[in-house]
Coordinates of N, CA and C in Angstrom, one line a residue:
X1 N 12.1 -14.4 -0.8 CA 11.8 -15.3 -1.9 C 11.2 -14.6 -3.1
X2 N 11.3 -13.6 -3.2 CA 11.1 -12.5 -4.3 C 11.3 -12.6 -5.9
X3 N 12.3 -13.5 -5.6 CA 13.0 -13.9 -6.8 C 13.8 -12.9 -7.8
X4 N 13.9 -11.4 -7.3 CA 14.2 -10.5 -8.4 C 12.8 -10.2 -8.9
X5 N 12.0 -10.2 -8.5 CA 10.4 -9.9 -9.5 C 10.4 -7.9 -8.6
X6 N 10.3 -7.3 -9.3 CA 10.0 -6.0 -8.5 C 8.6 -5.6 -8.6
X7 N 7.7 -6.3 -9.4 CA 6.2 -5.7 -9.1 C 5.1 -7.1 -9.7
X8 N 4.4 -6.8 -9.3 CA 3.2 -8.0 -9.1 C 1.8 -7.6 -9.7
X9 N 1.4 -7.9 -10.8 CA -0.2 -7.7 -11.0 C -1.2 -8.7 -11.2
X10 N -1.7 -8.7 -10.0 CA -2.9 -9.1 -9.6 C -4.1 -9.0 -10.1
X11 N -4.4 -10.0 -10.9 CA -5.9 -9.9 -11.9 C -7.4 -11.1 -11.2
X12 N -8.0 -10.7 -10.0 CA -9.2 -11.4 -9.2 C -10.4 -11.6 -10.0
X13 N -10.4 -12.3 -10.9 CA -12.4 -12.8 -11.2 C -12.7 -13.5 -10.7
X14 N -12.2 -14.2 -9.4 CA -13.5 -14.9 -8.3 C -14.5 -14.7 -8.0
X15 N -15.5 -15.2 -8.4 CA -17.1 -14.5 -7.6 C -17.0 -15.5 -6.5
X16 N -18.1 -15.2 -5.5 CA -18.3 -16.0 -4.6 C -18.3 -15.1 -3.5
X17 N -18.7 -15.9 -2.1 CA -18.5 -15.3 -0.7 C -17.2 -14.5 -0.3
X18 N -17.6 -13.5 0.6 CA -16.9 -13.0 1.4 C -15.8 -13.4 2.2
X19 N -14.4 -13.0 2.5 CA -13.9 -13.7 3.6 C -14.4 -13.0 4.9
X20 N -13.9 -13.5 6.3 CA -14.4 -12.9 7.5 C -13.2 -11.9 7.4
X21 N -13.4 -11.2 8.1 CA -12.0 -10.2 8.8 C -10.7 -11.2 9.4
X22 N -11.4 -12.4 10.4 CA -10.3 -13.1 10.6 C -9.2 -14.0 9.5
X23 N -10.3 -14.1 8.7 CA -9.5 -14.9 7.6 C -8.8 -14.2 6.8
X24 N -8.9 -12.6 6.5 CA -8.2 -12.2 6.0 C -7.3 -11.9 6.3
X25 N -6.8 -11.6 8.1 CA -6.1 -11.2 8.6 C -5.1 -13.0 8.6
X26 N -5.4 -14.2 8.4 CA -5.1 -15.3 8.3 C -4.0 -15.2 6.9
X27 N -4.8 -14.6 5.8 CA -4.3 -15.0 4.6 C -2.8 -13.8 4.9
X28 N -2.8 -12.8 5.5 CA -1.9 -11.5 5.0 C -0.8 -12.2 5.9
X29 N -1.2 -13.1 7.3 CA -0.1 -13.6 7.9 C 0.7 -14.7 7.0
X30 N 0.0 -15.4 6.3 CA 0.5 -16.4 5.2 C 1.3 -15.9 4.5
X31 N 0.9 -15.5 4.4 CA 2.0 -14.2 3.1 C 2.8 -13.6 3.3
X32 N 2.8 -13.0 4.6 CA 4.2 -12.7 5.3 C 5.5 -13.6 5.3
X33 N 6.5 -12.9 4.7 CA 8.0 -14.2 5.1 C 8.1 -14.6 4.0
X34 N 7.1 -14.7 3.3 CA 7.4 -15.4 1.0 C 8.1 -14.2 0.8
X35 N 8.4 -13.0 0.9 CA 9.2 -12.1 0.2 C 8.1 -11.3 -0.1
X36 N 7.2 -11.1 -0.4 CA 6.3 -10.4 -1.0 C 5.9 -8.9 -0.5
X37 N 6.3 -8.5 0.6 CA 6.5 -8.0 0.9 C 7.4 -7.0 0.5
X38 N 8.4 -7.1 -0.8 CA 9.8 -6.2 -0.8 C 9.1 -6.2 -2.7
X39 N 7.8 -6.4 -2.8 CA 7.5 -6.7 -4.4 C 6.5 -5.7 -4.3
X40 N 6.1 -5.2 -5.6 CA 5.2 -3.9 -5.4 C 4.1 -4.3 -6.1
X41 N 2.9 -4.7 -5.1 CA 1.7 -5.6 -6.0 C 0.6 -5.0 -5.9
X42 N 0.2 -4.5 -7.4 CA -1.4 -4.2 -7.7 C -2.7 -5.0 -7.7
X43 N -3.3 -4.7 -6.7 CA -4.2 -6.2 -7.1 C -5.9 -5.6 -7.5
X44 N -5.8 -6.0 -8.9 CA -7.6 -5.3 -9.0 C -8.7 -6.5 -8.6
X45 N -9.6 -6.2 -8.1 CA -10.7 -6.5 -7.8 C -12.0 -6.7 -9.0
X46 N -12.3 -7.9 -10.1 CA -13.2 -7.9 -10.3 C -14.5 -7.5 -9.8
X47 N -14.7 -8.6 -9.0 CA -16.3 -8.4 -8.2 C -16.4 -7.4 -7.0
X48 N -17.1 -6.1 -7.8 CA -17.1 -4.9 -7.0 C -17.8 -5.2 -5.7
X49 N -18.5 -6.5 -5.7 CA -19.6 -6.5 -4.5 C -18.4 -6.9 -3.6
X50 N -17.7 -7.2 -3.4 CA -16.3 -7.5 -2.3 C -15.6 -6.5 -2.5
X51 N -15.8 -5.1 -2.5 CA -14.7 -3.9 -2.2 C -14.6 -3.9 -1.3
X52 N -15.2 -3.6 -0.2 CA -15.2 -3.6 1.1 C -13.7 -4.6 1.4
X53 N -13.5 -6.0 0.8 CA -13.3 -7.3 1.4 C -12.1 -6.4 1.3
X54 N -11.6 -6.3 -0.2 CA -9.9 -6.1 -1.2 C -9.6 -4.3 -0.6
X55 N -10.5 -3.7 0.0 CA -10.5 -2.5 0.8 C -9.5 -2.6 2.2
X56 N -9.7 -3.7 2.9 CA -9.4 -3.8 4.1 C -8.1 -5.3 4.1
X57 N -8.1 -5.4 2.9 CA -6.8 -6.4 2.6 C -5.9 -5.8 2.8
X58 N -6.1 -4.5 1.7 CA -5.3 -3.3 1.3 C -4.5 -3.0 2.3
X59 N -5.2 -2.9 3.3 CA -5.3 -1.7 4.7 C -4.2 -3.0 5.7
X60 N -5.0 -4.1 5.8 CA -4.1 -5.0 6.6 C -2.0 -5.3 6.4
X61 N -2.8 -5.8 4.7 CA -1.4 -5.4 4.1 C -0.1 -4.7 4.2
X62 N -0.5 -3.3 4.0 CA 0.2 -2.4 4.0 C 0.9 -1.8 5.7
X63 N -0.1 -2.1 6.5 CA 0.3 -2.2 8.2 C 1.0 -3.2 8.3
X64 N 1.6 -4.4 7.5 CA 2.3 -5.6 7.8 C 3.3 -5.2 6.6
X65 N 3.8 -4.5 6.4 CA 4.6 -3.9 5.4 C 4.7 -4.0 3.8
X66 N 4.0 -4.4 3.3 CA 3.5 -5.0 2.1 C 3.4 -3.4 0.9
X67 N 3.5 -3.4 0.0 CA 3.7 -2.3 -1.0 C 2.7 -3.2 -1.9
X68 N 1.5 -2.3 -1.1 CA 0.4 -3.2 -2.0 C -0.6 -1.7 -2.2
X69 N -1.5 -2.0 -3.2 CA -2.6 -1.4 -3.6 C -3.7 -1.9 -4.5
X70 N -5.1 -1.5 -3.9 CA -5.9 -2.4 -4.6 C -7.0 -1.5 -5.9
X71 N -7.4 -2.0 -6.4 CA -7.5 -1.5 -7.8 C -9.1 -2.3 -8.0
X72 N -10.0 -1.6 -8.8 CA -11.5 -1.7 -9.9 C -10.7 -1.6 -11.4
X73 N -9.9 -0.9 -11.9 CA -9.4 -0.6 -12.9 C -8.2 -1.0 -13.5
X74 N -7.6 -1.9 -14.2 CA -6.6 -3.0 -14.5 C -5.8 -2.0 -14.8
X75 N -6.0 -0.6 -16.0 CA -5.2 0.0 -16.5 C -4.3 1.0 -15.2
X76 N -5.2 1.6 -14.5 CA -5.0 2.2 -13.3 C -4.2 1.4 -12.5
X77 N -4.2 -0.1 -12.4 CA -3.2 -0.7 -11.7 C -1.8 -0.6 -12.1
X78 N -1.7 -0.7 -13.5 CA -0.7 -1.2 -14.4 C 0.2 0.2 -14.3
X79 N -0.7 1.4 -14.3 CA -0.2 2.8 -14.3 C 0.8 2.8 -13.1
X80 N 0.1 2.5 -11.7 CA 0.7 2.6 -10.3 C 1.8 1.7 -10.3
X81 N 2.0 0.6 -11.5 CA 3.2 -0.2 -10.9 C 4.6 0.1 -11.5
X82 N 4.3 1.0 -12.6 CA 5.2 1.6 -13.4 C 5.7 2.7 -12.6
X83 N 4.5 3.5 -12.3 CA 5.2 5.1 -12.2 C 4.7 5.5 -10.7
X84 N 4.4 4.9 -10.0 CA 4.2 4.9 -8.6 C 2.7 5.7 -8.1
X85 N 2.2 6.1 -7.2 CA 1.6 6.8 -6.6 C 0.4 7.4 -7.5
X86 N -0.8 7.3 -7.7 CA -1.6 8.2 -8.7 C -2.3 9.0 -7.5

């Protein structure tokens, strides 16, 4: 369900709580089977105090096949979705 979209940028200013580890591993099963997986998505992380959180999304993600990477820096994201790998 991709639509033809080949890349995804993801812009997070949420503040607030943490997810658990279970919930995250909750949201990346959600997301499995939309297609999203075949879409190549940067996703930066405003609120540095949840690196850890968008750290291990990353990580979940990409073990469930997902062409994902996560990002502090918007321009740095926008670089990786263009020209691949920094």
């Amino acid at each position: 369900m991709s639509a033809g979209v080949p890349m995804l940028l993801v812009i997070d200013s949420t503040v607030g709580g943490s997810l658990t580890l279970d919930e995250l591993e909750q949201f990346i099963h959600h997301l499995s089977g939309l297609g999203l997986e075949k879409v190549r998505t940067a996703y930066v992380g405003v609120d540095t105090a949840r690196s850890w959180q968008n750290e291990t999304t990353e990580i979940l993600a990409r073990e469930r096949g997902f062409v994902a990477r996560v990002f502090e820096i918007e321009s740095e994201a926008s670089l990786w979705l263009r020209h691949g790998e920094l």
